[in-house]
XYZ file of C-alpha atoms in Angstrom:
697
model
C 0.166 -0.093 -0.123
C 2.835 2.438 0.571
C 3.021 5.044 2.975
C -0.288 6.782 3.973
C 0.911 10.182 3.418
C 1.638 9.495 -0.393
C -1.776 8.581 -1.223
C -3.520 10.609 1.615
C -6.297 12.948 0.053
C -5.265 11.895 -3.605
C -9.108 12.132 -4.391
C -9.882 15.357 -2.729
C -9.480 19.067 -3.792
C -7.446 20.038 -1.052
C -6.306 23.599 0.302
C -3.075 22.883 -1.137
C -3.980 21.723 -4.424
C -6.272 24.774 -4.698
C -3.101 27.003 -3.901
C -1.497 25.804 -6.747
C -4.402 26.824 -9.158
C -5.435 30.090 -7.656
C -4.086 33.478 -7.393
C -2.932 34.614 -4.014
C -5.754 37.049 -3.536
C -8.484 34.117 -4.842
C -6.805 31.840 -2.526
C -6.879 34.011 0.489
C -10.664 34.711 0.042
C -11.255 31.151 -0.511
C -9.883 30.056 2.692
C -11.720 32.790 4.265
C -14.626 30.679 3.243
C -13.297 27.485 4.449
C -11.841 28.758 8.080
C -14.031 31.614 8.705
C -17.686 30.261 7.627
C -17.999 33.186 5.394
C -20.296 33.238 2.199
C -18.163 32.734 -1.081
C -17.408 35.673 -2.497
C -19.250 35.851 -5.907
C -15.920 37.656 -7.591
C -13.824 34.084 -7.336
C -16.488 31.828 -7.850
C -15.603 31.678 -11.674
C -11.852 31.074 -10.668
C -12.619 28.478 -8.497
C -14.940 26.683 -10.947
C -12.491 26.822 -13.386
C -9.636 25.260 -10.918
C -11.993 22.765 -9.771
C -13.036 22.022 -13.490
C -9.470 21.389 -14.402
C -8.314 19.232 -11.266
C -11.280 16.899 -12.307
C -10.669 16.403 -16.023
C -6.890 15.942 -15.340
C -7.691 13.052 -13.117
C -10.479 11.418 -15.349
C -13.306 12.892 -14.301
C -16.272 12.969 -16.866
C -19.154 13.948 -14.812
C -20.198 16.096 -11.887
C -22.904 15.783 -9.085
C -24.242 17.746 -5.865
C -24.292 15.432 -3.281
C -26.994 15.934 -0.766
C -28.559 14.268 2.354
C -32.183 13.740 1.836
C -34.200 12.893 5.157
C -33.922 9.233 4.455
C -30.798 6.718 4.910
C -27.856 7.765 2.769
C -26.789 10.415 0.166
C -28.518 11.517 -2.984
C -26.942 12.382 -6.385
C -27.478 13.187 -10.231
C -24.544 13.157 -12.531
C -24.196 15.661 -15.262
C -21.354 15.511 -18.021
C -19.130 18.022 -18.042
C -19.999 18.592 -21.768
C -22.459 21.552 -23.486
C -22.691 23.315 -26.801
C -20.381 25.959 -28.228
C -21.807 28.629 -30.433
C -21.143 26.411 -33.267
C -23.028 23.129 -32.065
C -19.824 21.414 -31.212
C -19.519 19.739 -27.948
C -16.939 21.445 -25.395
C -16.301 20.382 -21.677
C -17.794 23.344 -19.697
C -18.175 23.724 -15.813
C -19.457 27.163 -14.801
C -19.542 28.954 -11.592
C -23.723 28.351 -11.462
C -22.938 24.763 -11.971
C -20.604 24.597 -8.882
C -22.691 26.584 -6.594
C -26.502 25.454 -7.632
C -28.027 22.561 -9.345
C -31.983 21.622 -9.577
C -32.790 17.914 -9.044
C -36.403 16.838 -9.284
C -37.514 17.042 -5.855
C -41.163 15.360 -6.030
C -39.929 11.675 -4.827
C -37.889 12.846 -2.044
C -39.656 12.587 1.570
C -40.814 16.220 2.410
C -43.363 15.429 5.394
C -46.128 17.525 3.603
C -43.704 20.730 2.972
C -44.871 20.126 -0.965
C -46.995 17.807 -2.984
C -45.932 15.028 -5.583
C -46.425 17.253 -8.319
C -44.197 19.970 -6.807
C -40.752 19.006 -8.384
C -38.592 21.986 -7.949
C -35.730 21.752 -5.484
C -32.427 23.027 -5.066
C -28.895 21.739 -3.964
C -26.252 24.636 -3.044
C -22.492 23.663 -2.727
C -21.364 23.778 1.023
C -18.062 24.986 0.461
C -16.875 24.287 3.726
C -16.684 20.502 2.892
C -14.209 19.679 0.084
C -15.030 18.247 -3.381
C -13.811 15.128 -4.164
C -13.618 12.491 -6.896
C -15.725 9.233 -6.607
C -13.529 6.625 -8.062
C -15.337 3.429 -9.477
C -14.657 1.135 -12.074
C -16.978 2.686 -14.511
C -15.397 5.981 -14.224
C -14.848 8.855 -11.942
C -17.235 11.867 -10.972
C -16.557 14.843 -9.324
C -18.730 14.883 -6.058
C -20.092 18.262 -4.608
C -21.161 18.217 -1.153
C -24.220 20.317 -1.005
C -27.197 21.418 0.836
C -30.991 20.617 -0.213
C -34.196 22.755 -0.156
C -37.145 23.652 -1.581
C -37.809 26.576 -4.169
C -39.435 28.189 -0.899
C -35.946 28.096 0.996
C -37.101 25.506 3.241
C -34.602 22.965 4.523
C -35.255 19.403 2.811
C -32.249 17.858 4.055
C -30.005 16.697 7.181
C -27.021 19.289 6.599
C -28.764 22.666 6.296
C -30.437 22.522 9.826
C -26.621 21.217 11.193
C -25.267 24.252 9.718
C -27.732 26.451 11.143
C -27.468 24.722 14.489
C -23.345 25.444 14.180
C -24.306 29.005 13.460
C -26.575 29.415 16.559
C -24.076 28.076 18.971
C -21.414 29.838 17.571
C -23.447 32.938 18.333
C -23.979 31.917 22.076
C -20.783 30.951 22.871
C -19.008 34.096 21.329
C -21.294 36.402 23.322
C -20.549 34.359 26.785
C -16.882 34.680 25.846
C -17.232 38.310 25.498
C -19.163 38.595 28.826
C -16.416 36.867 30.273
C -13.954 39.167 29.076
C -12.608 36.848 26.137
C -12.129 39.280 23.576
C -9.623 37.458 21.181
C -11.943 34.290 20.407
C -13.977 35.571 17.177
C -15.389 32.153 15.935
C -16.029 28.480 17.481
C -15.862 25.108 15.927
C -17.314 21.967 16.768
C -15.499 18.551 16.492
C -16.591 15.359 16.273
C -14.946 11.705 15.757
C -17.279 9.253 14.901
C -16.787 5.869 15.774
C -18.213 3.122 13.491
C -19.336 -0.225 14.445
C -20.372 -3.285 11.908
C -20.837 -6.675 11.276
C -19.393 -8.830 8.290
C -21.181 -11.840 7.095
C -20.181 -14.171 3.986
C -22.256 -12.938 1.077
C -23.288 -16.516 0.112
C -24.753 -16.900 3.261
C -26.337 -13.517 3.789
C -28.135 -13.925 0.042
C -29.938 -17.070 1.473
C -31.494 -15.024 4.613
C -34.132 -12.316 3.058
C -34.320 -10.615 6.219
C -30.617 -9.686 6.108
C -30.951 -8.696 2.536
C -34.149 -6.672 2.765
C -34.094 -5.735 6.603
C -30.285 -5.852 7.473
C -31.598 -7.737 10.541
C -32.595 -11.331 11.255
C -36.418 -11.510 11.920
C -36.005 -15.415 13.579
C -33.116 -16.843 14.369
C -32.369 -19.041 17.354
C -29.305 -18.534 19.866
C -26.130 -19.829 18.550
C -24.060 -22.539 20.336
C -21.632 -20.097 21.475
C -22.362 -16.830 20.187
C -20.301 -14.340 22.536
C -20.404 -16.431 25.579
C -16.819 -17.104 25.663
C -16.011 -13.163 25.080
C -12.912 -13.819 22.963
C -13.825 -11.946 19.734
C -13.034 -8.281 21.610
C -9.979 -7.158 20.306
C -9.100 -10.892 19.533
C -6.692 -11.414 16.714
C -8.002 -10.346 13.321
C -8.136 -13.040 10.859
C -6.421 -12.840 7.667
C -9.374 -12.492 5.506
C -10.830 -9.871 7.656
C -7.528 -8.057 7.657
C -7.294 -7.853 3.934
C -10.771 -6.421 4.124
C -9.905 -3.815 6.597
C -6.648 -2.811 4.821
C -8.599 -2.369 1.585
C -11.052 -0.185 3.502
C -8.265 1.833 5.056
C -6.800 2.393 1.701
C -9.637 3.534 0.163
C -10.741 5.821 3.129
C -7.042 7.375 3.109
C -7.696 8.374 -0.602
C -10.664 10.188 0.126
C -8.878 12.042 3.167
C -10.879 10.423 5.928
C -8.712 10.079 8.780
C -9.528 6.485 10.184
C -7.094 5.725 13.120
C -8.270 2.476 14.618
C -9.725 -0.790 13.615
C -10.819 -4.084 15.801
C -12.723 -6.892 16.546
C -15.916 -5.840 18.702
C -17.686 -8.159 21.007
C -19.977 -9.913 19.148
C -18.866 -12.291 16.702
C -18.439 -11.022 13.166
C -18.724 -7.333 14.863
C -15.897 -4.751 14.281
C -15.590 -1.282 14.655
C -13.245 1.794 13.053
C -12.769 4.904 14.245
C -11.285 8.023 12.915
C -9.186 11.065 14.128
C -11.419 14.281 15.122
C -12.394 16.618 12.617
C -14.597 19.680 11.999
C -18.296 18.413 12.826
C -19.845 18.972 9.509
C -16.805 17.211 7.837
C -16.752 14.362 9.996
C -20.198 13.779 9.246
C -20.010 13.907 5.591
C -16.971 11.317 5.867
C -18.906 9.002 8.063
C -21.492 8.768 5.514
C -18.704 7.971 3.129
C -17.420 5.684 5.613
C -20.431 3.495 5.194
C -20.644 3.497 1.862
C -17.184 2.533 1.196
C -17.599 -0.375 3.832
C -20.397 -1.688 1.871
C -18.301 -1.505 -1.467
C -15.410 -2.815 -0.137
C -17.444 -5.745 1.222
C -18.946 -6.313 -1.944
C -15.415 -6.953 -3.300
C -14.438 -9.371 -0.691
C -17.124 -11.402 -0.509
C -18.941 -9.865 2.629
C -22.326 -8.331 3.535
C -21.943 -5.412 5.780
C -24.529 -4.923 8.070
C -24.870 -1.622 9.556
C -28.315 -2.176 11.092
C -28.370 -1.485 14.988
C -29.425 -5.292 15.858
C -28.840 -7.741 13.143
C -28.898 -10.590 15.838
C -30.992 -11.432 18.843
C -29.129 -11.753 21.903
C -25.707 -10.645 20.643
C -24.089 -6.902 20.817
C -25.503 -4.429 18.751
C -23.839 -1.864 16.513
C -23.499 1.608 17.476
C -22.073 5.107 16.379
C -20.223 7.033 19.096
C -20.335 10.558 18.923
C -17.648 12.298 20.275
C -18.474 15.961 20.450
C -16.466 19.093 21.860
C -16.039 22.799 21.169
C -13.257 25.362 20.597
C -12.430 28.748 19.323
C -10.226 30.229 16.786
C -7.571 30.518 19.475
C -6.897 26.833 19.797
C -8.765 26.588 22.830
C -10.827 23.573 23.653
C -13.438 24.647 26.079
C -13.733 21.002 27.540
C -10.027 20.770 28.346
C -9.275 21.978 31.862
C -5.466 23.716 31.891
C -3.506 25.974 34.128
C -5.275 29.004 32.593
C -7.997 30.355 35.100
C -9.933 31.980 32.562
C -9.720 28.644 30.100
C -11.161 26.608 33.425
C -14.122 28.998 33.574
C -15.107 28.769 30.127
C -14.433 24.767 30.836
C -17.124 25.002 33.576
C -19.656 27.139 31.503
C -19.446 24.733 28.541
C -20.392 21.670 31.256
C -23.423 23.890 32.555
C -24.401 24.733 29.224
C -24.712 21.378 28.192
C -26.204 19.875 31.800
C -29.172 22.732 31.104
C -29.619 21.651 27.489
C -30.071 17.755 28.353
C -32.137 18.869 31.700
C -34.791 20.618 29.585
C -34.450 18.759 26.297
C -33.353 15.321 26.875
C -36.544 14.173 25.232
C -35.323 16.186 21.770
C -32.334 13.879 21.759
C -34.082 11.048 22.675
C -36.098 11.397 19.336
C -33.131 11.637 17.230
C -31.786 8.506 18.706
C -34.395 6.266 18.858
C -35.587 4.878 15.530
C -36.749 1.562 13.880
C -33.551 -0.070 14.337
C -31.870 1.591 17.255
C -34.824 0.814 19.573
C -33.817 -3.103 19.589
C -30.257 -2.366 20.552
C -31.067 0.469 23.590
C -30.596 -1.148 26.643
C -29.090 -4.500 25.433
C -25.570 -5.452 26.145
C -23.101 -2.744 25.719
C -25.798 -0.332 24.500
C -26.967 2.612 27.060
C -30.528 2.624 28.249
C -33.286 4.830 26.538
C -32.929 7.246 29.472
C -30.551 10.075 29.184
C -28.321 10.916 31.591
C -24.597 12.905 31.996
C -21.580 11.265 33.560
C -18.813 13.471 34.570
C -16.518 10.966 36.497
C -16.054 10.920 40.441
C -13.244 13.812 40.277
C -15.101 16.304 38.151
C -18.226 15.590 40.335
C -16.148 16.498 43.607
C -15.193 19.668 42.257
C -18.684 20.544 40.913
C -20.079 19.750 44.142
C -17.832 22.001 46.035
C -18.840 24.748 43.958
C -22.528 23.906 44.512
C -21.643 23.892 48.435
C -19.571 27.133 48.632
C -21.132 29.990 50.269
C -19.334 32.640 48.396
C -16.489 32.789 46.186
C -13.360 34.445 47.634
C -10.001 34.858 45.970
C -8.858 31.562 48.303
C -11.880 29.604 46.576
C -11.109 30.547 43.126
C -7.639 29.301 43.546
C -8.883 26.300 45.115
C -11.077 25.356 42.171
C -8.896 26.578 39.542
C -5.903 24.075 41.090
C -8.376 21.178 41.230
C -9.042 21.585 37.639
C -5.322 22.089 36.617
C -4.718 18.919 38.359
C -7.493 17.262 36.833
C -5.497 15.985 33.411
C -2.804 14.776 35.814
C -5.154 13.065 37.782
C -7.115 11.159 35.324
C -4.825 10.787 32.439
C -7.349 8.458 30.279
C -10.785 8.626 31.363
C -12.568 8.003 28.043
C -13.933 4.876 28.834
C -14.979 5.085 32.734
C -18.861 4.178 32.502
C -19.866 2.548 29.365
C -23.654 2.407 30.605
C -23.582 5.922 30.411
C -25.259 7.642 27.356
C -23.452 10.962 27.766
C -20.113 10.553 29.354
C -17.513 13.269 29.562
C -14.505 11.503 28.369
C -11.264 13.910 29.200
C -11.992 16.753 26.877
C -14.882 15.899 25.249
C -18.457 14.258 25.490
C -19.336 11.083 24.027
C -22.581 10.349 23.027
C -22.704 6.630 23.337
C -26.340 5.735 22.147
C -26.588 6.616 18.333
C -27.495 3.694 16.138
C -24.622 2.699 13.830
C -26.822 3.175 10.509
C -27.810 6.716 11.315
C -27.061 9.911 9.852
C -25.620 11.452 12.746
C -26.290 14.757 11.953
C -29.914 14.688 13.318
C -28.294 14.141 16.740
C -25.456 16.391 16.082
C -27.853 19.138 15.232
C -29.722 18.797 18.551
C -26.668 18.978 21.112
C -25.677 21.896 19.307
C -28.955 23.394 19.882
C -29.784 22.469 22.993
C -26.104 23.633 24.076
C -26.568 26.776 22.536
C -29.943 27.334 24.714
C -27.687 26.456 27.665
C -24.992 29.208 26.735
C -27.876 31.695 26.169
C -29.570 30.936 29.775
C -25.680 31.153 31.268
C -25.123 34.468 29.380
C -28.638 36.064 30.177
C -27.946 35.242 33.667
C -24.555 36.557 33.747
C -25.452 39.657 32.448
C -27.768 40.560 34.708
C -25.449 40.369 37.372
C -22.907 43.268 38.409
C -19.247 42.951 39.691
C -16.617 40.801 39.377
C -17.536 38.492 36.429
C -15.300 35.514 37.605
C -17.186 35.177 40.552
C -20.581 36.072 39.254
C -20.197 33.423 36.558
C -19.348 30.950 39.443
C -22.558 32.337 41.133
C -24.504 31.453 37.983
C -22.865 27.901 37.450
C -23.626 27.366 41.354
C -27.479 27.568 40.321
C -27.536 25.547 37.276
C -25.760 22.896 39.184
C -28.438 22.629 41.509
C -30.819 22.681 38.454
C -29.715 20.135 36.777
C -28.894 17.455 39.353
C -31.564 15.100 38.217
C -30.033 14.737 34.864
C -26.373 13.580 36.291
C -25.666 10.023 37.517
C -22.671 8.366 38.032
C -23.716 4.661 38.735
C -24.896 1.535 36.733
C -27.404 2.878 34.035
C -28.514 -0.860 33.363
C -29.727 -1.300 36.917
C -33.161 -1.831 37.684
C -32.796 1.031 40.502
C -31.700 3.371 37.922
C -34.718 3.330 36.336
C -36.899 3.739 39.206
C -34.870 6.625 40.179
C -34.990 8.110 36.840
C -38.726 7.911 37.132
C -38.733 9.811 40.378
C -36.596 12.470 38.940
C -39.121 12.824 36.388
C -36.654 12.279 33.629
C -37.821 11.567 30.149
C -38.897 7.777 29.742
C -41.026 7.499 26.302
C -42.840 3.988 26.287
C -42.239 3.766 22.270
C -40.133 4.705 19.634
C -43.081 6.971 18.081
C -43.628 8.744 21.629
C -40.156 9.866 21.644
C -40.103 11.058 18.125
C -43.316 13.356 18.621
C -41.836 14.988 21.486
C -40.166 17.224 19.161
C -43.585 18.776 18.551
C -43.777 20.321 22.115
C -44.101 24.016 22.438
C -40.775 24.274 23.885
C -39.025 22.502 21.529
C -40.932 24.393 18.729
C -39.673 27.839 20.548
C -36.289 26.497 20.751
C -35.781 25.772 17.264
C -37.231 28.957 15.799
C -35.504 31.275 18.736
C -32.385 29.549 17.143
C -33.177 29.808 13.725
C -32.598 26.115 13.080
C -36.103 24.965 11.903
C -39.162 26.673 11.239
C -42.564 25.327 12.918
C -43.333 23.900 9.493
C -39.965 22.479 9.000
C -39.813 20.635 12.135
C -43.727 19.286 11.591
C -42.676 18.156 8.192
C -39.620 16.166 9.729
C -41.497 14.513 12.068
C -44.262 13.523 9.913
C -41.280 11.594 7.844
C -39.479 10.161 10.705
C -43.034 8.756 12.064
C -43.756 7.323 8.270
C -40.259 5.998 8.168
C -40.799 4.179 11.320
C -44.120 2.733 10.157
C -42.604 1.517 6.606
C -39.874 -0.099 8.286
C -41.735 -2.001 10.268
C -44.360 -2.644 8.179
C -41.744 -4.288 5.803
C -40.198 -6.472 8.564
C -43.900 -7.699 9.369
C -44.870 -8.626 5.780
C -41.442 -10.363 5.420
C -41.974 -12.575 8.642
C -45.317 -13.414 7.381
C -43.403 -14.414 3.917
C -40.539 -16.358 5.805
C -43.110 -18.197 7.859
C -45.332 -19.220 4.681
C -42.531 -20.121 2.274
C -39.708 -21.357 4.910
C -41.013 -21.946 8.292
C -43.891 -23.782 7.834
C -43.075 -26.105 4.879
C -39.875 -26.943 6.898
C -41.951 -27.868 10.214
C -44.480 -29.912 7.833
C -41.619 -32.124 6.200
C -40.230 -32.686 9.836
C -43.730 -33.679 10.710
C -44.018 -36.035 7.800
C -40.756 -37.809 8.777
C -41.570 -38.465 12.446
C -45.296 -39.427 11.311
C -43.798 -41.968 8.844
C -41.319 -43.279 11.419
C -44.194 -43.405 14.256
C -46.607 -45.047 11.707
C -43.746 -47.783 10.815
C -43.279 -48.791 14.362
C -47.068 -49.015 15.387
C -47.218 -51.339 12.080
C -44.450 -53.622 13.103
C -46.581 -54.209 16.619
C -44.565 -51.828 18.572
C -44.858 -48.594 20.476
C -42.325 -45.467 20.965
C -43.883 -43.209 23.606
C -40.874 -40.497 22.571
C -41.831 -40.584 19.084
C -45.390 -40.221 19.994
C -44.385 -36.844 21.962
C -42.100 -35.452 19.250
C -45.427 -35.931 16.893
C -47.458 -34.137 19.338
C -44.972 -31.367 19.886
C -44.365 -30.756 16.111
C -48.031 -30.649 15.479
C -48.670 -28.258 18.452
C -45.709 -25.936 16.641
C -47.266 -26.124 13.544
C -50.420 -25.364 14.805
C -49.502 -22.101 16.755
C -47.039 -20.775 14.216
C -49.859 -21.038 11.452
C -52.460 -19.336 14.024
C -49.965 -16.819 15.195
C -49.093 -15.861 11.145
C -52.907 -15.209 10.575
C -53.111 -13.239 13.279
C -50.160 -11.062 12.068
C -51.677 -11.194 8.742
C -54.982 -9.689 10.002
C -53.190 -6.984 11.687
C -51.188 -5.933 8.713
C -54.278 -5.596 6.794
C -55.794 -3.299 9.495
C -52.945 -1.091 9.173
C -54.478 0.173 5.993
C -57.112 2.089 7.563
C -54.924 3.743 9.713
C -54.233 7.335 8.589
C -52.595 9.149 11.189
C -48.901 9.017 11.502
C -48.297 8.704 15.154
C -51.338 6.794 15.709
C -49.993 4.132 13.110
C -46.581 4.303 14.093
C -47.547 3.947 17.650
C -49.931 1.023 17.110
C -47.011 -1.087 15.156
C -44.742 -0.288 18.020
C -46.991 -1.701 20.513
C -49.391 -4.330 18.736
C -47.323 -5.229 15.700
C -44.062 -5.769 17.435
C -45.680 -7.550 20.337
C -47.139 -9.893 17.691
C -44.262 -10.741 15.787
C -42.091 -11.234 18.988
C -44.734 -13.700 19.788
C -44.587 -15.681 16.204
C -40.534 -15.319 16.776
C -40.653 -17.267 19.818
C -42.629 -20.472 18.108
C -40.165 -19.940 14.927
C -36.804 -19.748 16.972
C -38.109 -22.960 18.863
C -39.005 -24.721 16.086
C -35.905 -24.043 14.352
C -34.106 -25.888 17.336
C -36.293 -29.076 16.583
C -36.251 -29.203 12.788
C -33.484 -31.263 10.621
C -30.907 -29.071 8.966
C -32.416 -31.016 5.992
C -35.320 -29.141 5.974
C -34.227 -25.923 7.706
C -33.331 -23.892 4.622
C -32.511 -20.613 6.497
C -28.608 -20.349 7.271
C -28.741 -20.397 11.201
C -27.017 -18.328 13.516
C -24.002 -20.835 14.191
C -23.583 -20.750 9.976
C -23.971 -16.938 9.956
C -21.585 -16.159 12.490
C -18.838 -18.619 11.682
C-alpha cells in the first residue's frame, strides 16, 4: 500500500491543490470561506469553478454531481457530464460557477413531510464550500462530488445538512456572546469537533443471500440462539483473521484516498462484529466523512465477498452496533472548551460549557432521545453494551467532587477561586485517560470531550449533532443572560451562576450503573424523559418548548419541524411494515414447509413402528410437539396477517407508528418465539434459512 501520506486525500480537492491553481488573492478569499464561515465571494466563483474543473478533468472525471443528504438513509446524487454546446453546435467541456454553486434535481420523490406535494418537483442543491469536493473512483469512471445542502424553492430545508449548519451558527453566536461577557475579546469564532466511531458486522455474502431478512431488513427476524455466540468473550480485541484484515486494509486504503483520517480498527464484542474510528475533525466534515465510510464499507465488502450489516441489531441476543459521537467545541485561538488547563480563564470557560450542556440535556433530553431512537436502534438500546433509553450525563468522580464543592460554596473568595482552579488544573494529571470509565452512560464526559454513546450504527449523525448543538446553544444563552444581569466581579458572578445551574440540573447527572433496575426507578422519580415507545420519543419534538427552541435559534421553522416529524413517523411505520410482511413471507415459504416436512418424517417413522407392532412414547411425544408448533405458528401467522391488513385503515402517522410499536411488534415477537423454538427441533435437511451458528462462523 505504500506510505499513507503518499496517497492521503489523493481524490480530494485540498487547500494545497487549490493554492497551486489560484492567485494568492483568490486563494485567500477562498480560505476565508473555509475557515471563517463566510459566504463564497461571487467575484472568485468563476476562478474556483475553473480550477475545480481542470483538476477533475485532469484526474479522469467525466461527470459532476451535487451530493446531498435527503431525509432518508444515505445520500443522493444526480450526475451531469462536463459537456455543453459551443456557439457552432460542437461539444465542449464546460463547468461554470453556476453549476458549481447550485443545481436543480427533481424533488418530487424525496420525503418532504407535507412541505410539498408530489407534483411540485422543484428543489435546489447548493454547494457547501466548507466541505471539500472530491472524486468518486469506481470501475465505470470518476465523478466530481460536490457536498451540498438541499432545499425547496421556498427556501425550506429538505435535507439533514442545512439544519446542522444552522445549529453550528446558533451555537457559535451564543458561545462567543458568553466569551465576550467573560472578558475574552480574542475569540471570534468557534468550531465544533467530532469523531464518529463506526461499528458493523461482516457476513459471508453467499450465506447472507440465503436470508431474505438480512438482505431486505438488515437484521434477522427469526433465529435461534447460537451455540457459542459471545459467551466466551474471546472476540473483543482478539486477533483479526487474515481474510478480515485483508478487507480492513482495503477499507483503510480507500478511506485514506478520500482524505478520511481513520485511526483504529479492531474486533468488537459480538462474533463477526468490528469497529473503526477516525481522528477528530470539524463536525460538518466528520459527518460527511462518516456517510462516505458507510458507503465504502459496503462497496469494499462486496469486493471481498462480505455483506456489511450496519443495522443496529442484526442478531437477537448479541451485541448490537452503535455509532459513538464524540463532541467538543473550541475557538479560533486554539482553546478547547472541554479541556481543563493551568489558565483560570480557560477553566472558567470549561465550567460554563459543562453547565450549558447540563442545562440543555436537563430541559431537552426528550428532543435528543427522539433523534436517537428509530426503527433499528430501539432493538439495541439497553441491550448488552448499549446504554439504556434514559438520557443522563456522567462526569466522573473527580469532576463531580469539584462541582459539588462549587455547589456547596457559600461565597467565592480569591482563596476559593484558587482552590477550584488548582483542582481543574490537576484533573488531567489525576485522570490521564477517562475515555471509558462508564460504558453504561449514554452521555459521558471523557477527558476533553463528551461522548454520545446511544446513536445507532446506520443513522445519519447530523440529526443528533444538530440537537446537541442547539440545546447547548440554549444552555450558553441561559448562562449568558443570567451573567449579564449581575454586576461586579465577572469570574465570581460566573461561578454564582454555575452554582445555580448545578442545583437545577442534578436530576440529569448520574454516576452509577445505567443498566440497573434501581436506576430506572430513580430516573422515574427524577421525572426524566422515559418514552414508552419510539414514536412517542419522536413526537416529543412537536411540544411547544421544542418548537420555540428551534425557532428562537433559527435552526428549524415550525413548518420544517412538523414535516420532519411526519417523515420520521412514516419511516418508522414503513420499516416495521416491511419487517412484518417479510416475516409473514418467511413463515409461509420457509418455516411452515420445514416444520411440515419434519412432521411427515416423524409421522412416517411413528406409523412404521406402530405397523410393526411396537410402540414409541418418545416418537409419539415428538409428533405431538411438532403438531403444536405447526398449529401455533400458523395461528400466529394468521393473526399477524390480519393485523397488517388492518393498518391500511390507519391514516394518522403517529397513531399508526405507535400502534405498530405496541401491537405489531408484540405479535412479531410472539411469532418469533415459536419459530425460534421450531428451528431447534427441525432437521437441517429441511431448515433452509442459515442459522446463527452458520452465519457467525
